[in-house]
């Protein structure tokens, strides 16, 4: 029963704490959350660009969207380990919704022990040190190769 309460607490905290992002007012769209013994899996759609970013240069809007997705991934990682005491590893997958399908943009198996040092100021480096995998080109997260879609939703 404790595991069920912890999972419910995680979902409530995601809804409450990640309702709005720092760089996007859109809500986080959770696709799947699963807990099995000491492991969890969580998948979601990255927040779309903020409508207020429509009038700023494209490279800045892309950078904002990238940083928001990375901040959300780190926040989800922290929430999983804060709320679910028995979980030691979590597989995270973040998709970007495009006009035709969803693209996997961030993935990784993170552990409770992998914490980025507080002195690392780069959000991208913090995400990498947590165990997340992604590609960036000119401030935009790129789609990951199909081999990374092992358990996820290849098209939504």
Short mmCIF file of C-alpha atoms in Angstrom, two decimals:
data_model
loop_
_atom_site.label_atom_id
_atom_site.label_comp_id
_atom_site.label_asym_id
_atom_site.label_seq_id
_atom_site.Cartn_x
_atom_site.Cartn_y
_atom_site.Cartn_z
CA UNK A 1 0.00 0.00 0.00
CA UNK A 2 2.90 2.33 0.75
CA UNK A 3 4.13 2.09 -2.85
CA UNK A 4 0.68 3.01 -4.14
CA UNK A 5 0.49 6.07 -1.86
CA UNK A 6 3.98 7.16 -2.94
CA UNK A 7 3.08 6.82 -6.63
CA UNK A 8 -0.09 8.84 -6.06
CA UNK A 9 1.95 11.47 -4.21
CA UNK A 10 4.37 11.64 -7.16
CA UNK A 11 1.51 12.23 -9.62
CA UNK A 12 -0.03 14.92 -7.39
CA UNK A 13 3.32 16.69 -7.04
CA UNK A 14 3.93 16.59 -10.80
CA UNK A 15 0.51 18.12 -11.34
CA UNK A 16 1.05 20.74 -8.64
CA UNK A 17 4.73 21.63 -9.00
CA UNK A 18 5.17 21.23 -12.75
CA UNK A 19 1.84 22.68 -13.75
CA UNK A 20 3.64 25.62 -15.38
CA UNK A 21 7.24 25.80 -16.48
CA UNK A 22 9.77 28.55 -15.99
CA UNK A 23 9.99 29.27 -19.71
CA UNK A 24 6.63 27.97 -20.94
CA UNK A 25 3.19 28.39 -19.45
CA UNK A 26 2.02 25.12 -21.02
CA UNK A 27 1.34 22.21 -18.70
CA UNK A 28 3.44 19.05 -18.68
CA UNK A 29 1.64 16.17 -20.43
CA UNK A 30 2.50 12.90 -18.69
CA UNK A 31 2.05 9.86 -20.96
CA UNK A 32 3.03 6.96 -18.73
CA UNK A 33 4.30 6.33 -15.23
CA UNK A 34 5.11 2.85 -13.99
CA UNK A 35 6.74 1.55 -10.82
CA UNK A 36 8.06 -2.00 -10.48
CA UNK A 37 9.84 -2.90 -7.24
CA UNK A 38 12.95 -0.67 -7.28
CA UNK A 39 12.57 0.80 -10.79
CA UNK A 40 10.29 3.38 -12.35
CA UNK A 41 9.57 4.46 -15.92
CA UNK A 42 8.17 7.85 -16.83
CA UNK A 43 7.34 9.30 -20.26
CA UNK A 44 5.94 12.69 -21.17
CA UNK A 45 5.56 15.21 -23.96
CA UNK A 46 7.86 18.23 -23.69
CA UNK A 47 6.12 21.54 -23.27
CA UNK A 48 5.49 23.38 -26.54
CA UNK A 49 7.05 26.79 -27.11
CA UNK A 50 5.39 29.56 -25.19
CA UNK A 51 3.02 31.67 -27.32
CA UNK A 52 4.79 34.77 -26.00
CA UNK A 53 7.97 33.55 -27.73
CA UNK A 54 6.37 34.00 -31.16
CA UNK A 55 7.84 37.49 -31.56
CA UNK A 56 11.38 36.76 -30.40
CA UNK A 57 14.16 35.43 -32.65
CA UNK A 58 13.78 31.72 -33.44
CA UNK A 59 17.12 30.72 -31.92
CA UNK A 60 16.10 32.23 -28.56
CA UNK A 61 12.68 30.52 -28.65
CA UNK A 62 14.39 27.17 -29.45
CA UNK A 63 16.87 27.69 -26.62
CA UNK A 64 14.00 28.41 -24.20
CA UNK A 65 12.17 25.25 -25.28
CA UNK A 66 15.35 23.17 -24.90
CA UNK A 67 16.15 24.54 -21.45
CA UNK A 68 12.55 24.00 -20.32
CA UNK A 69 12.65 20.33 -21.44
CA UNK A 70 15.96 19.75 -19.64
CA UNK A 71 14.75 21.49 -16.46
CA UNK A 72 11.57 19.39 -16.52
CA UNK A 73 13.57 16.15 -16.92
CA UNK A 74 15.78 17.02 -13.94
CA UNK A 75 12.71 18.01 -11.89
CA UNK A 76 10.89 14.74 -12.71
CA UNK A 77 14.02 12.81 -11.70
CA UNK A 78 14.14 14.64 -8.37
CA UNK A 79 10.41 14.14 -7.72
CA UNK A 80 10.62 10.39 -8.38
CA UNK A 81 13.44 9.91 -5.87
CA UNK A 82 11.93 12.31 -3.30
CA UNK A 83 8.48 10.73 -3.29
CA UNK A 84 9.05 7.01 -3.95
CA UNK A 85 11.42 5.62 -1.34
CA UNK A 86 11.88 2.14 -2.86
CA UNK A 87 12.88 3.31 -6.34
CA UNK A 88 16.62 3.35 -7.07
CA UNK A 89 16.55 3.71 -10.87
CA UNK A 90 14.20 5.39 -13.31
CA UNK A 91 13.96 5.32 -17.08
CA UNK A 92 12.92 8.69 -18.42
CA UNK A 93 11.74 9.46 -21.96
CA UNK A 94 10.76 12.88 -23.25
CA UNK A 95 9.02 13.33 -26.59
CA UNK A 96 8.48 16.42 -28.70
CA UNK A 97 5.13 16.56 -30.44
CA UNK A 98 5.50 17.47 -34.10
CA UNK A 99 2.78 17.87 -36.68
CA UNK A 100 2.99 14.23 -37.80
CA UNK A 101 4.32 12.23 -34.84
CA UNK A 102 6.21 12.38 -31.58
CA UNK A 103 10.00 12.44 -31.59
CA UNK A 104 12.10 11.10 -28.72
CA UNK A 105 14.36 13.98 -27.64
CA UNK A 106 15.63 13.00 -24.17
CA UNK A 107 16.11 9.56 -22.67
CA UNK A 108 18.14 7.95 -19.95
CA UNK A 109 18.26 5.66 -16.99
CA UNK A 110 18.89 7.76 -13.92
CA UNK A 111 19.82 6.55 -10.47
CA UNK A 112 19.28 7.92 -7.01
CA UNK A 113 23.06 8.27 -6.53
CA UNK A 114 23.71 10.29 -9.73
CA UNK A 115 23.31 13.89 -8.65
CA UNK A 116 25.00 16.75 -10.46
CA UNK A 117 27.26 18.87 -8.28
CA UNK A 118 25.67 22.17 -7.28
CA UNK A 119 28.60 24.07 -8.77
CA UNK A 120 27.66 23.00 -12.34
CA UNK A 121 25.76 25.95 -13.77
CA UNK A 122 24.99 24.56 -17.25
CA UNK A 123 21.55 22.94 -17.33
CA UNK A 124 22.69 20.71 -20.22
CA UNK A 125 25.71 19.49 -18.24
CA UNK A 126 23.54 18.89 -15.16
CA UNK A 127 21.24 16.72 -17.27
CA UNK A 128 24.17 14.79 -18.73
CA UNK A 129 25.65 14.22 -15.26
CA UNK A 130 22.27 12.84 -14.09
CA UNK A 131 22.42 10.18 -16.82
CA UNK A 132 20.21 11.77 -19.46
CA UNK A 133 21.02 11.43 -23.17
CA UNK A 134 20.12 13.97 -25.84
CA UNK A 135 21.57 15.81 -28.80
CA UNK A 136 21.61 19.56 -29.26
CA UNK A 137 22.17 21.53 -32.43
CA UNK A 138 22.05 25.32 -32.30
CA UNK A 139 20.12 25.25 -29.03
CA UNK A 140 17.44 22.81 -30.24
CA UNK A 141 17.08 19.27 -28.97
CA UNK A 142 17.41 16.82 -31.84
CA UNK A 143 15.46 13.61 -32.31
CA UNK A 144 17.28 10.55 -30.98
CA UNK A 145 17.89 7.52 -33.20
CA UNK A 146 15.21 4.78 -33.33
CA UNK A 147 17.27 2.38 -31.15
CA UNK A 148 16.40 4.64 -28.20
CA UNK A 149 12.67 3.92 -28.74
CA UNK A 150 13.03 0.49 -27.15
CA UNK A 151 10.06 0.78 -24.78
CA UNK A 152 8.53 4.09 -25.73
CA UNK A 153 5.90 5.43 -28.04
CA UNK A 154 7.51 5.77 -31.48
CA UNK A 155 4.54 7.68 -32.84
CA UNK A 156 1.70 9.26 -30.95
#
